[in-house]
Short mmCIF file of C-alpha atoms and ligand atoms in Angstrom, two decimals:
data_model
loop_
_atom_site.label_atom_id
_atom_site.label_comp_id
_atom_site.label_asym_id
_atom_site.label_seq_id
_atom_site.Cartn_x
_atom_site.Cartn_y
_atom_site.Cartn_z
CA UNK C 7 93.62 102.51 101.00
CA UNK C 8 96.55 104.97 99.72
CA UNK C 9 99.36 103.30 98.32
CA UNK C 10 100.30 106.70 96.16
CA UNK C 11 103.38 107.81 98.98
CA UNK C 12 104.54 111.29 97.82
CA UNK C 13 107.19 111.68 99.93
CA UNK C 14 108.20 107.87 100.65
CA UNK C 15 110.74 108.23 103.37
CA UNK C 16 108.10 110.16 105.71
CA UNK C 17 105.00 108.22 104.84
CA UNK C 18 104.78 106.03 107.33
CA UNK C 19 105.61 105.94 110.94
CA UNK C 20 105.93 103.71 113.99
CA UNK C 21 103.04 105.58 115.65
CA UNK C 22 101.18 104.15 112.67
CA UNK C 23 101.24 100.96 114.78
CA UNK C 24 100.41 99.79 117.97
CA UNK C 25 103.30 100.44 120.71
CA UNK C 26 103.39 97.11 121.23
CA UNK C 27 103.92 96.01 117.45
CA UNK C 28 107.19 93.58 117.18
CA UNK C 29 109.44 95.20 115.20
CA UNK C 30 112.49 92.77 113.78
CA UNK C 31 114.38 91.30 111.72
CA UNK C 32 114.93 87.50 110.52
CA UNK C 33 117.96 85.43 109.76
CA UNK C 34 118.73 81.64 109.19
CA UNK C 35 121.39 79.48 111.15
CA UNK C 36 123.25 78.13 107.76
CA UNK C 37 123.05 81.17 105.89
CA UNK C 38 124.89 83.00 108.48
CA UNK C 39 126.53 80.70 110.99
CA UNK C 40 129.49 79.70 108.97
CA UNK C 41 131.93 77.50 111.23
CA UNK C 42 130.35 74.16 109.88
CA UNK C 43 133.14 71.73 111.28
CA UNK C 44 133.34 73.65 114.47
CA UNK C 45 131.98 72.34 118.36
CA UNK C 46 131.09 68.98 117.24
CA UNK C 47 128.69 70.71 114.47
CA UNK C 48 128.12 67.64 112.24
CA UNK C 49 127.33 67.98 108.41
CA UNK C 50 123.81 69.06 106.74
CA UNK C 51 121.96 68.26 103.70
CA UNK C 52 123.03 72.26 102.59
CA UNK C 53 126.93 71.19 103.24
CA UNK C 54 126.64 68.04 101.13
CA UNK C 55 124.67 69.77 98.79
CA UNK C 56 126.65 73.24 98.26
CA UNK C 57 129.59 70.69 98.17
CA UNK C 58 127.76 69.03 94.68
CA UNK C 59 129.35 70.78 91.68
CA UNK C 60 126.57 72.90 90.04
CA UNK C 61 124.01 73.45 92.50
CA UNK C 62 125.37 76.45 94.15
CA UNK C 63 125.30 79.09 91.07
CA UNK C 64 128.74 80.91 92.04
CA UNK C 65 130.02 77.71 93.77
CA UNK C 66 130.02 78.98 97.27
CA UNK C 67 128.89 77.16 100.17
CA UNK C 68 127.54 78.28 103.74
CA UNK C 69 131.27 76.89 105.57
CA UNK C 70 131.87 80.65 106.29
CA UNK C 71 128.80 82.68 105.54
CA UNK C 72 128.70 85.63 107.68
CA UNK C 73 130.67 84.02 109.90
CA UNK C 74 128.16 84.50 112.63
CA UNK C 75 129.23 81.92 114.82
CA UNK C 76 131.97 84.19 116.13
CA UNK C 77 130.47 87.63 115.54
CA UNK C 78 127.30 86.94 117.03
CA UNK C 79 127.37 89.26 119.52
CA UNK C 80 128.28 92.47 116.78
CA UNK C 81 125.56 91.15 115.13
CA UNK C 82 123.18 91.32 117.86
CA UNK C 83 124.55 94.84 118.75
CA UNK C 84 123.44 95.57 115.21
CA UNK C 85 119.99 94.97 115.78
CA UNK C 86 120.09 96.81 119.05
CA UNK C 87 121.33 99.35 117.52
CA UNK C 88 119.03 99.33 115.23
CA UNK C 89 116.20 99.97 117.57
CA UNK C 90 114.72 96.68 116.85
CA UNK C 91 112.42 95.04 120.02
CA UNK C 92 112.16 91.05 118.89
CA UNK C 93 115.36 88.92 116.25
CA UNK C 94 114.07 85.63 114.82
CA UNK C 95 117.01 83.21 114.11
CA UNK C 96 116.90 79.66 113.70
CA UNK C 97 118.63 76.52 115.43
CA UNK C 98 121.39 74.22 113.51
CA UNK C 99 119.89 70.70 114.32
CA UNK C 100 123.41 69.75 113.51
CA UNK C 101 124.72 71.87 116.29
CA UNK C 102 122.87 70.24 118.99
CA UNK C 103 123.22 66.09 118.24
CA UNK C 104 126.66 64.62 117.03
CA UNK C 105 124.49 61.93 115.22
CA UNK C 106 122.06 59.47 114.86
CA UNK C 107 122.48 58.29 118.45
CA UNK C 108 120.84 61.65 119.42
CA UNK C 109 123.42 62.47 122.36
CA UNK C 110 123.01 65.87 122.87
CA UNK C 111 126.05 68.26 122.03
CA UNK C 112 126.85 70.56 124.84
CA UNK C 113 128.93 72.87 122.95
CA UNK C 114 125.95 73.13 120.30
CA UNK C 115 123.65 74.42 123.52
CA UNK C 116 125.84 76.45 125.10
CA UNK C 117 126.44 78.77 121.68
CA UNK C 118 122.47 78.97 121.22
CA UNK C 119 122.13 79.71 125.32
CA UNK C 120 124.67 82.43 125.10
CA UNK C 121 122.89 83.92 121.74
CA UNK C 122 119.55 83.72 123.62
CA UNK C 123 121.03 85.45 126.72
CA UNK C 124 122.56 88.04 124.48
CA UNK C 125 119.68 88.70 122.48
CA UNK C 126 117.36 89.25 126.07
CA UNK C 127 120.24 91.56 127.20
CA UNK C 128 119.51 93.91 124.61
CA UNK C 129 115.80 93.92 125.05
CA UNK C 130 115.02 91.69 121.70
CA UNK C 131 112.20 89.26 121.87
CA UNK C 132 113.93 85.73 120.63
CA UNK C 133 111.78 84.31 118.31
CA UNK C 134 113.35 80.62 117.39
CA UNK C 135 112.40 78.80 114.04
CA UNK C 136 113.36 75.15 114.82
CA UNK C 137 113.82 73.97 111.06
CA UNK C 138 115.00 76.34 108.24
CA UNK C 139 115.70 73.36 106.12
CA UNK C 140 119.23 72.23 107.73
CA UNK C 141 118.46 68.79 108.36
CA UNK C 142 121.62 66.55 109.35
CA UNK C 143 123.04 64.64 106.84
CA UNK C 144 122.90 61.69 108.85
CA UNK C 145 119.24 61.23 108.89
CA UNK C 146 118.98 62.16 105.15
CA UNK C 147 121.18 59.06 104.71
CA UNK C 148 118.21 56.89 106.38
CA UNK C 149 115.73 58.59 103.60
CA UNK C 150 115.49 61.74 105.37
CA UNK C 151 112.02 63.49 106.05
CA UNK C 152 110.61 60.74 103.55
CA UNK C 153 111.44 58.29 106.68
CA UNK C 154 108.76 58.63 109.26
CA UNK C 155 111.73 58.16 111.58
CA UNK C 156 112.74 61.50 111.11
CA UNK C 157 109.81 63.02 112.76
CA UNK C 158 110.80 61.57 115.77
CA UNK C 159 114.26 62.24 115.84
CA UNK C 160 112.55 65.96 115.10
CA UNK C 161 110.60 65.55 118.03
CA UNK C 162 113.67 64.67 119.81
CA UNK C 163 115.37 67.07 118.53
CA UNK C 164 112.17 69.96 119.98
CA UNK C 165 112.23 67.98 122.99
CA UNK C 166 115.91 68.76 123.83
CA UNK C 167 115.70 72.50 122.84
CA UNK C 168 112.40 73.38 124.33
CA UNK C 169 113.32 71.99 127.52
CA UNK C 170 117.17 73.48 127.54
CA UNK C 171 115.92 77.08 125.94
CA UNK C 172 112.09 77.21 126.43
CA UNK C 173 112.40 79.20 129.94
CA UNK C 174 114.01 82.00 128.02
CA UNK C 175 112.09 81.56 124.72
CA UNK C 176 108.28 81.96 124.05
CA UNK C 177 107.86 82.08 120.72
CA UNK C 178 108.15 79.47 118.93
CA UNK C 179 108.33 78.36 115.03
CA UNK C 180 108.19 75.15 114.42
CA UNK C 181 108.83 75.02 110.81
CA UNK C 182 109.97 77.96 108.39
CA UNK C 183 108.42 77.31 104.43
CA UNK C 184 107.10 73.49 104.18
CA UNK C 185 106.95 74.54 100.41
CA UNK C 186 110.39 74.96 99.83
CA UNK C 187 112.03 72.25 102.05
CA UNK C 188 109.30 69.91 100.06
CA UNK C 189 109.41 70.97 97.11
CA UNK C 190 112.46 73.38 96.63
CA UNK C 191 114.31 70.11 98.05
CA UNK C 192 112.14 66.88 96.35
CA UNK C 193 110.48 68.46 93.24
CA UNK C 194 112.49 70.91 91.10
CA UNK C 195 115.44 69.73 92.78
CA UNK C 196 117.00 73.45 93.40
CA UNK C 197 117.39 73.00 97.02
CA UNK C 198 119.38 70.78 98.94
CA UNK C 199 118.59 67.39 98.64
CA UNK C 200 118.39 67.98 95.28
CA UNK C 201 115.57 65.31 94.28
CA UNK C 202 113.04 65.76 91.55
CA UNK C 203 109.99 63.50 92.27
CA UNK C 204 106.46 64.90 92.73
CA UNK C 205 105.44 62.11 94.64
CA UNK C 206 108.20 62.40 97.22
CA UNK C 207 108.07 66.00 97.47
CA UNK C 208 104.35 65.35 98.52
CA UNK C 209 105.18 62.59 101.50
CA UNK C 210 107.71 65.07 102.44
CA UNK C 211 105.58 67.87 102.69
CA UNK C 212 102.90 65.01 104.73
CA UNK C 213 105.84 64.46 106.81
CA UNK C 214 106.84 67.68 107.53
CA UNK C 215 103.65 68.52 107.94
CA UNK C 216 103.01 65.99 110.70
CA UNK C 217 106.28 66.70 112.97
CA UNK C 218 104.58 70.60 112.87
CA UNK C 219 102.25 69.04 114.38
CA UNK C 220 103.21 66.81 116.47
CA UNK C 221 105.58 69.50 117.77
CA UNK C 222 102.99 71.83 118.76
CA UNK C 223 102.13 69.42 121.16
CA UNK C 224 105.09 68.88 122.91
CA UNK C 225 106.34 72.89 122.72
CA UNK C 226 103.49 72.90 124.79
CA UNK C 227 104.13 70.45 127.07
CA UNK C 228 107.45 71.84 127.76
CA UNK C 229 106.80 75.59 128.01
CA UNK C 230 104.42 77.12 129.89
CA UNK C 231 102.93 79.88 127.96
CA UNK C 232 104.30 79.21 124.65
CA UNK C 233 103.41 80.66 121.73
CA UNK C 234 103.32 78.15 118.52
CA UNK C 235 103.09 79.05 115.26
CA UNK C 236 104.73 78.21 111.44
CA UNK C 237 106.08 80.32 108.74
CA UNK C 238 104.07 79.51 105.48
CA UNK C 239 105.69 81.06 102.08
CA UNK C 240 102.48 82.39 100.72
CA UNK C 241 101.77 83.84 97.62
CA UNK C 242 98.95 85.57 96.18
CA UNK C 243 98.32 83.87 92.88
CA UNK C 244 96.75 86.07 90.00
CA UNK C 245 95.51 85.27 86.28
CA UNK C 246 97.73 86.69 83.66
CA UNK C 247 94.93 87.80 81.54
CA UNK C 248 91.22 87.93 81.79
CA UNK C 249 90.37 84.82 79.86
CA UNK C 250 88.18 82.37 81.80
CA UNK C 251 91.09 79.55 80.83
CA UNK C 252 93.71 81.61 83.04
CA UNK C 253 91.15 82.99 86.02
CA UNK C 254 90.09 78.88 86.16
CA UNK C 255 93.80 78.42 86.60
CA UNK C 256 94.30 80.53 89.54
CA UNK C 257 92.65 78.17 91.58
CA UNK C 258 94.04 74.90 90.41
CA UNK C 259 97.53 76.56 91.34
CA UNK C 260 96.30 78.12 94.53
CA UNK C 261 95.11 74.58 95.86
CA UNK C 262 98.85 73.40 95.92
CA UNK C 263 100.90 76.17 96.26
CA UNK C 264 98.54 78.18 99.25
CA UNK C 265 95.54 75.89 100.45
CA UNK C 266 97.67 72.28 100.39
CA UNK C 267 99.30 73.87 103.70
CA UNK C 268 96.56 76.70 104.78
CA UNK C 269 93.36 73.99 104.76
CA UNK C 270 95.28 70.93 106.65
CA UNK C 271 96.54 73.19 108.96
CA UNK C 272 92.85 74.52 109.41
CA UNK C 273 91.71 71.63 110.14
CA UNK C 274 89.90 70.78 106.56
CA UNK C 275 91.92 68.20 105.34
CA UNK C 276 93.96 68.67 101.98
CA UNK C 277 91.89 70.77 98.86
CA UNK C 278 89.96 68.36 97.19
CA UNK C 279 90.95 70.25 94.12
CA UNK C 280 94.91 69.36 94.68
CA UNK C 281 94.07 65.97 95.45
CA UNK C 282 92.26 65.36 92.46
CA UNK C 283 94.91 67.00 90.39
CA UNK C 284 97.95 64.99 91.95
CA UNK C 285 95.99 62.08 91.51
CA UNK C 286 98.23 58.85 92.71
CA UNK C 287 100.79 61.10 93.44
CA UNK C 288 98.66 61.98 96.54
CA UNK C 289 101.33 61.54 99.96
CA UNK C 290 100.18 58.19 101.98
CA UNK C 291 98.55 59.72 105.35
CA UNK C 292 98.23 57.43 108.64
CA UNK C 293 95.69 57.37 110.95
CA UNK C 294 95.57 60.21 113.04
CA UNK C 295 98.10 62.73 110.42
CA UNK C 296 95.38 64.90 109.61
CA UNK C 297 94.61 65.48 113.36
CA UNK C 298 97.72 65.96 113.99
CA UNK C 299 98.80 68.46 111.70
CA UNK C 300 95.66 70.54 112.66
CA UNK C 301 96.83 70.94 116.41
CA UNK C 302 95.60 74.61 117.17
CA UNK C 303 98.51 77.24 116.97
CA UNK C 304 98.81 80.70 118.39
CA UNK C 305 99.73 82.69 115.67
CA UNK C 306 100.15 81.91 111.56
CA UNK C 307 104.22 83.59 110.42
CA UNK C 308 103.59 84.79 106.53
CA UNK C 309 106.86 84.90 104.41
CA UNK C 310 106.01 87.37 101.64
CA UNK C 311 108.02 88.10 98.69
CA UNK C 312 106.09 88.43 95.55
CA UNK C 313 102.60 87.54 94.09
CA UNK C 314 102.47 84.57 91.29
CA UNK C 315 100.98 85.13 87.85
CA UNK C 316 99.28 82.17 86.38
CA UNK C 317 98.66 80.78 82.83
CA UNK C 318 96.54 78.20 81.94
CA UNK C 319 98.89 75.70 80.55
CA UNK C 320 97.43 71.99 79.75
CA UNK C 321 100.59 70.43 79.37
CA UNK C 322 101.67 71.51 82.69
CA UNK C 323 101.34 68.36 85.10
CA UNK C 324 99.92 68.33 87.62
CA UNK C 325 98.50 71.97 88.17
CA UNK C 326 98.08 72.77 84.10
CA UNK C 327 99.10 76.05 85.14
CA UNK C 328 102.52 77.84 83.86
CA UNK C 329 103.80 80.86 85.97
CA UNK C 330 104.61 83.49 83.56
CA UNK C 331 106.45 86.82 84.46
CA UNK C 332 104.69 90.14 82.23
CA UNK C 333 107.19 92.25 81.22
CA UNK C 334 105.23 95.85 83.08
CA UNK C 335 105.87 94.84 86.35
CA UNK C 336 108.64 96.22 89.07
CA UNK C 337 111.38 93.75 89.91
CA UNK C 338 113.90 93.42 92.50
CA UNK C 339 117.44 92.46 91.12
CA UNK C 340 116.38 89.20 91.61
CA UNK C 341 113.92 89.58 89.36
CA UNK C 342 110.56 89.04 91.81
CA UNK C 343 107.67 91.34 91.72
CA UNK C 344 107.40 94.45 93.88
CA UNK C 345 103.81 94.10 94.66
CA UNK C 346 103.27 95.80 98.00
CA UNK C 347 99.45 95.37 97.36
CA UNK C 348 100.07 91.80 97.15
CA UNK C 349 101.22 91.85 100.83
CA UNK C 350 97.64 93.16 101.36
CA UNK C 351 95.62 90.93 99.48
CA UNK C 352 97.47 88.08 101.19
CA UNK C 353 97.20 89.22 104.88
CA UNK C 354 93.34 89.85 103.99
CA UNK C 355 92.72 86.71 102.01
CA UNK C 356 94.48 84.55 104.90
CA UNK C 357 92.48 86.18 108.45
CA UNK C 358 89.18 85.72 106.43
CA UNK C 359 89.56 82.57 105.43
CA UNK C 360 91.32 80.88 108.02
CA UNK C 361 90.83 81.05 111.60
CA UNK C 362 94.62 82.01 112.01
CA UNK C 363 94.57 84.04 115.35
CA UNK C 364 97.49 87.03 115.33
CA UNK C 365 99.53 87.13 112.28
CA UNK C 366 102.94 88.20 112.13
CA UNK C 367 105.13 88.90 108.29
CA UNK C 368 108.04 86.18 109.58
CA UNK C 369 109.66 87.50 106.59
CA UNK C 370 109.68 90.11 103.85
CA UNK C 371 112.70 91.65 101.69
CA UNK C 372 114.50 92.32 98.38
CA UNK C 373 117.72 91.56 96.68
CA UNK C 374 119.47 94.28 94.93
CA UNK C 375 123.32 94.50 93.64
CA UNK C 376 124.22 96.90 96.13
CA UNK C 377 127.74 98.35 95.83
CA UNK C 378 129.80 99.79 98.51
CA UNK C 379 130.29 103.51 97.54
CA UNK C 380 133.49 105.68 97.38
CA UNK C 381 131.95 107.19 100.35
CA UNK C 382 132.12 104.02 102.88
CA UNK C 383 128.25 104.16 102.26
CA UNK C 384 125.80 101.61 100.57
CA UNK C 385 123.27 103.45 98.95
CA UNK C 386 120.30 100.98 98.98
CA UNK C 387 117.17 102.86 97.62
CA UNK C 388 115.46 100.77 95.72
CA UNK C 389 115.43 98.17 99.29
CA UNK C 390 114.75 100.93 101.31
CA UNK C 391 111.48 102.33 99.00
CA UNK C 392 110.45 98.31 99.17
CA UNK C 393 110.64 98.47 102.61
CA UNK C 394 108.58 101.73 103.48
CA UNK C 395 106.15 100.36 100.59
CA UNK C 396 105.40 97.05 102.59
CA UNK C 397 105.13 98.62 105.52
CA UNK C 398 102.35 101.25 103.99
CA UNK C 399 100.54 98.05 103.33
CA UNK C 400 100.63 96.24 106.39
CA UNK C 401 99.76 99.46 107.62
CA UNK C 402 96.84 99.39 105.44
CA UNK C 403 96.00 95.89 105.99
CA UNK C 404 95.25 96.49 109.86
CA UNK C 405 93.49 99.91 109.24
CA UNK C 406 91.35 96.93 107.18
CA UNK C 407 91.14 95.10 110.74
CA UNK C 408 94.09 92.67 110.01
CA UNK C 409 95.35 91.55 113.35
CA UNK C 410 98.70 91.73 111.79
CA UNK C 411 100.95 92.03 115.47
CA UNK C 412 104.59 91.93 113.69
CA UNK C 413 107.42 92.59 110.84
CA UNK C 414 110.48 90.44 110.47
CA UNK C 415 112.36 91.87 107.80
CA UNK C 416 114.44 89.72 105.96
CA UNK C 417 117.31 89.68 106.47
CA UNK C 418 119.78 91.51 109.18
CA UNK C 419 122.85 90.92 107.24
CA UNK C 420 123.87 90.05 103.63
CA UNK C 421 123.82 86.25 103.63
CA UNK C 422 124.11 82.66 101.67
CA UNK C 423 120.95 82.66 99.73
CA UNK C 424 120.90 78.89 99.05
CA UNK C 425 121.18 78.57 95.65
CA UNK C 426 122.06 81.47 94.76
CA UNK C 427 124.93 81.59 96.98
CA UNK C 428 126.41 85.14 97.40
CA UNK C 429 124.98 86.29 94.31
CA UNK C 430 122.49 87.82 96.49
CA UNK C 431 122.09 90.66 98.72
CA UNK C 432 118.79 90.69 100.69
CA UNK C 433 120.39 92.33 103.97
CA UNK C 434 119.67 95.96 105.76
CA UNK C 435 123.62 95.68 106.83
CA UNK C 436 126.20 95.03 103.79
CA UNK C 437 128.89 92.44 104.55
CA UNK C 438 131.89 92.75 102.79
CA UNK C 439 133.05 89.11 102.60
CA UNK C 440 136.89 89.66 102.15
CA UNK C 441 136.73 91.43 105.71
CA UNK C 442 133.66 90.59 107.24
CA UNK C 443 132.88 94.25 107.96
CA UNK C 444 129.21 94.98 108.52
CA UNK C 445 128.02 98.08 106.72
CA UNK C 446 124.62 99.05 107.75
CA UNK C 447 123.03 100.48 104.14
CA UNK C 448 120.59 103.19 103.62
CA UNK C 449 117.27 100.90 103.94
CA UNK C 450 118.75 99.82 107.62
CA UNK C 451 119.06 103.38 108.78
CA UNK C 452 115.67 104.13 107.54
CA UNK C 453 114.62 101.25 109.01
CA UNK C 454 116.50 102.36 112.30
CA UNK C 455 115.10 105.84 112.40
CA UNK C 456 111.45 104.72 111.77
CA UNK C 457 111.49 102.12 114.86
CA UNK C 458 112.98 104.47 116.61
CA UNK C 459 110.37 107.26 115.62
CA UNK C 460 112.47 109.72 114.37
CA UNK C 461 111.82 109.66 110.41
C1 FCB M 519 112.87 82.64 101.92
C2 FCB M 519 113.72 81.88 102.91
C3 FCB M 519 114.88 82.67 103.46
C4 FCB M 519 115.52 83.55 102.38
C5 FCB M 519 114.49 84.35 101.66
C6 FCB M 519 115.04 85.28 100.62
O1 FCB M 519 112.17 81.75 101.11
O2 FCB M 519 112.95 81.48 104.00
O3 FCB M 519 115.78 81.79 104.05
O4 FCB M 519 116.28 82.78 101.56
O5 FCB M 519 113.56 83.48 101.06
#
């Protein structure tokens, strides 16, 4: 396994790959969409949260984003352009119901019709995440994904979709991150709802969890030849030093963070390890859940950003394990990890312990402060050496006899990244906000040029 590239921009190559390898990018509808009060769209927990003083860290909110509800169709010539064969974007839930009376919204189908028609007129493969954590604001007001109710207005919710999109669509993601809509929403509090309980970040996850589930199922039922899968943030989890406190700690922080999702999903239940460690914080499970939640999928999305380093820490509750960042490492702007060997590790640990079938990277990018130059150019680098790294180890990962069968890279366009607003830049095109003009950087021409086998 060489991950020494001498001459980065020629390392690697499509032919590298199978000719059938899905080559893409990934986007999300409210980081993108804008036009939140537009077509009968109704509000989200990400409106009513960017809209809360102090949770947005340069105040912004996603109300115009990209503004990708009108340019979709640049947008999509974009990725054409690009060279790209497959564009995973997700739905707005609050597009497609005006409320809790579920009537479906035919303006809210008709925009996601026209943006599946577009993307199969330029030869991309639509690959549709169902949830990337917009749920509507109404059902949050009945308790949200705590309320069992809101796995059936989920399942409503698939029902309408599948049927209405799933002869044009057959790939299907039912959730994107669990982790972060849980606990990004329920524990820490930094996502939108904003709540910091560790016991309802657990039933959420249950929850969550269960409509997955539950959803497989009825994608199923609705779409002949589906395939079902779910986007798992994954992270390879390593001891910060060698002492037999911190390497004991790797797996106490694994159990939550990797094998509370990987094992139920499996079919083995939740790590007895996590369970013990959460104690009566432990999410109330109904007969049937854990079946449910193990309903066989086609294919296992990883989200890969950066590996986690782990300290033993006994004050910690509940992992007793502190995250710590060493000083020696490369960073993004953003300040994660460049680990392209984690991207290994992780697409190795997760086909040999799990029966996952193909495996696709549903996401994988980095933020830098790019500039637009003098020049009309933006001269991304640093994104673009991240990019030919990863790739070098996916590469290396199927040479390994990873079925790995895919690459979204995150993300098409500059974009609302939650929290951080527009703070950061994860795109392969630049978007100047003031005009909305899409700049395609340096990383998105390599990226163009190795798809299209000419690097
Ligand atoms: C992932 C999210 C995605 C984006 C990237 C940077 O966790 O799925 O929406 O924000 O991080």
């Amino acid at each position: 396994m060489t991950m020494i590239l001498t001459d980065l921009p020629t390392a690697i190559k499509r032919s590298d790959f199978a000719s059938d390898f899905l080559w893409g990018v990934s986007t999300s509808a409210y980081q993108i969409e804008g036009a939140v009060a537009e077509d009968g769209r109704v509000p989200s927990i990400w409106d009513t949260f960017a809209d809360t003083p102090g949770k947005i860290r340069d105040g912004s909110t996603g109300a115009v984003a990209c503004d990708h509800y009108h340019r979709w169709e640049e947008d999509l010539d974009l990725a054409q352009s690009m060279g790209l064969n497959s564009y995973r974007f997700s739905i707005a839930w609050t597009r497609i119901f005006n409320g809790v009376d579920a009537t479906p919204n035919p303006k809210g189908l008709e925009f996601y019709s026209k943006l599946v028609d577009g993307m199969l007129a330029r030869g991309l493969q639509p690959w549709c995440t169902l949830y990337h954590w917009d749920l509507p604001q109404y059902l949050e007001d009945q308790g949200g994904w705590n309320n069992r109710a809101t796995i059936d207005a989920y399942l409503q919710y698939v029902d309408v979709i599948t049927k209405h999109l799933g002869g044009r669509i057959k790939h299907w993601i039912t959730h994107n991150e669990p982790w972060c809509t849980a606990m990004h929403g329920n524990w820490d509090g930094m996502h939108a709802p904003g709540n910091k309980s560790l016991p309802l970040a657990l039933q959420i996850c249950h929850n969550v969890l269960v409509s997955h589930g539950r959803a497989v199922q009825l994608i199923r039922a609705n779409v002949p030849g589906a395939k079902v899968g779910i986007a798992l943030s994954l992270h390879p989890v390593k001891a910060a030093s060698d002492s037999a406190a911190d390497i004991a700690a790797v797996s106490r922080h694994d159990a939550l963070r990797n094998r509370w999702f990987l094992d139920v999903l499996y079919g083995r239940g939740y790590p007895a390890e996590a369970l013990a460690l959460v104690g009566n914080d432990a999410p109330k499970i109904e007969a049937g859940d854990i079946e449910a939640i193990a309903a066989p999928c086609d294919f296992l999305g990883v989200n890969y950003y950066f590996p986690e380093i782990v300290q033993d820490a006994p004050d910690e509750y509940p992992l007793r394990t502190k995250i710590v960042y060493p000083q020696d490492r490369q960073r993004t702007d953003f300040g994660w990890e460049v680990s392209p060997e984690g991207l290994i590790t992780l697409l190795e640990r997760v086909a040999r312990d799990y029966p996952t079938g193909d495996l696709y990277v549903t996401e994988n990018g980095s933020s830098y402060d790019d500039h637009l130059g003098a020049d009309g150019a933006v001269t991304d680098t640093a994104r673009r050496d991240y990019l030919i790294r990863h790739l070098a180890a996916m590469r290396d990962a199927i040479a390994a006899g990873g079925k790995i069968k895919g690459y979204f890279a995150w993300s098409l366009l500059d974009n609302f990244e939650w929290a951080e607003g527009y703070l950061r830049r994860f795109g392969l095109t630049y978007i100047d906000y003031a005009t909305q003009r899409r700049i395609v950087k340096q990383s998105g021409e390599w990226y163009s040029a190795f798809v299209r086998g000419k690097n």
